[in-house]
XYZ file of C-alpha atoms in Angstrom:
69
model
C 8.932 -6.659 35.853
C 11.479 -4.150 37.759
C 15.513 -3.524 37.663
C 15.147 -4.993 41.667
C 13.399 -8.537 40.503
C 15.309 -9.402 37.830
C 18.507 -8.724 39.666
C 17.253 -10.444 41.641
C 16.273 -13.314 40.105
C 19.610 -13.549 37.997
C 21.500 -13.124 41.600
C 19.992 -16.164 42.993
C 20.409 -18.646 38.886
C 23.595 -18.273 39.494
C 24.050 -18.676 43.262
C 22.779 -22.309 42.956
C 24.620 -22.872 40.783
C 22.982 -22.250 36.997
C 23.895 -20.618 34.622
C 22.364 -17.480 32.631
C 21.899 -17.714 28.404
C 22.063 -13.971 27.257
C 19.530 -14.251 24.697
C 17.349 -16.132 26.798
C 17.047 -13.954 30.246
C 16.419 -10.398 27.318
C 13.836 -12.105 26.594
C 11.554 -13.720 29.225
C 12.159 -10.324 30.673
C 12.037 -7.611 28.350
C 15.233 -6.150 28.324
C 18.228 -4.915 26.185
C 21.145 -6.706 25.735
C 22.869 -3.550 26.596
C 20.842 -4.043 30.023
C 21.436 -7.320 30.208
C 25.303 -6.599 30.310
C 24.999 -3.463 32.823
C 23.470 -6.061 35.506
C 26.305 -9.048 35.055
C 28.818 -6.655 35.501
C 26.651 -5.391 38.702
C 26.726 -8.665 39.738
C 30.302 -9.124 38.862
C 31.678 -6.155 40.794
C 28.954 -7.882 43.900
C 30.784 -11.134 43.466
C 34.081 -10.226 43.317
C 33.440 -7.760 46.655
C 31.282 -9.620 48.702
C 32.399 -13.222 48.211
C 35.358 -13.861 45.838
C 33.397 -15.539 43.445
C 33.818 -14.013 39.124
C 30.432 -13.913 36.713
C 32.435 -15.522 33.643
C 31.131 -16.687 30.011
C 31.411 -20.064 29.209
C 32.007 -19.995 25.754
C 31.781 -24.025 25.593
C 27.774 -23.836 26.983
C 26.789 -20.360 25.571
C 26.109 -19.295 29.864
C 27.327 -16.933 32.037
C 28.363 -18.967 35.635
C 29.669 -18.442 38.701
C 32.637 -19.944 39.807
C 34.352 -19.983 43.284
C 37.395 -19.457 44.994
């Protein structure tokens, strides 16, 4: 999968109110933890700039989720 495709899938999941689990996405799209973290950092910056949202890690459920302000 291309970077653009995976980023769009992650974007869609967060905007729909779903969460992203690191190990699931790395396994499904065959990329490293470092790559996953770069993608999450990119999405954090994007959501903060575009809509004031914040991508946070919810330790209770083990997912990255979007918190809108």
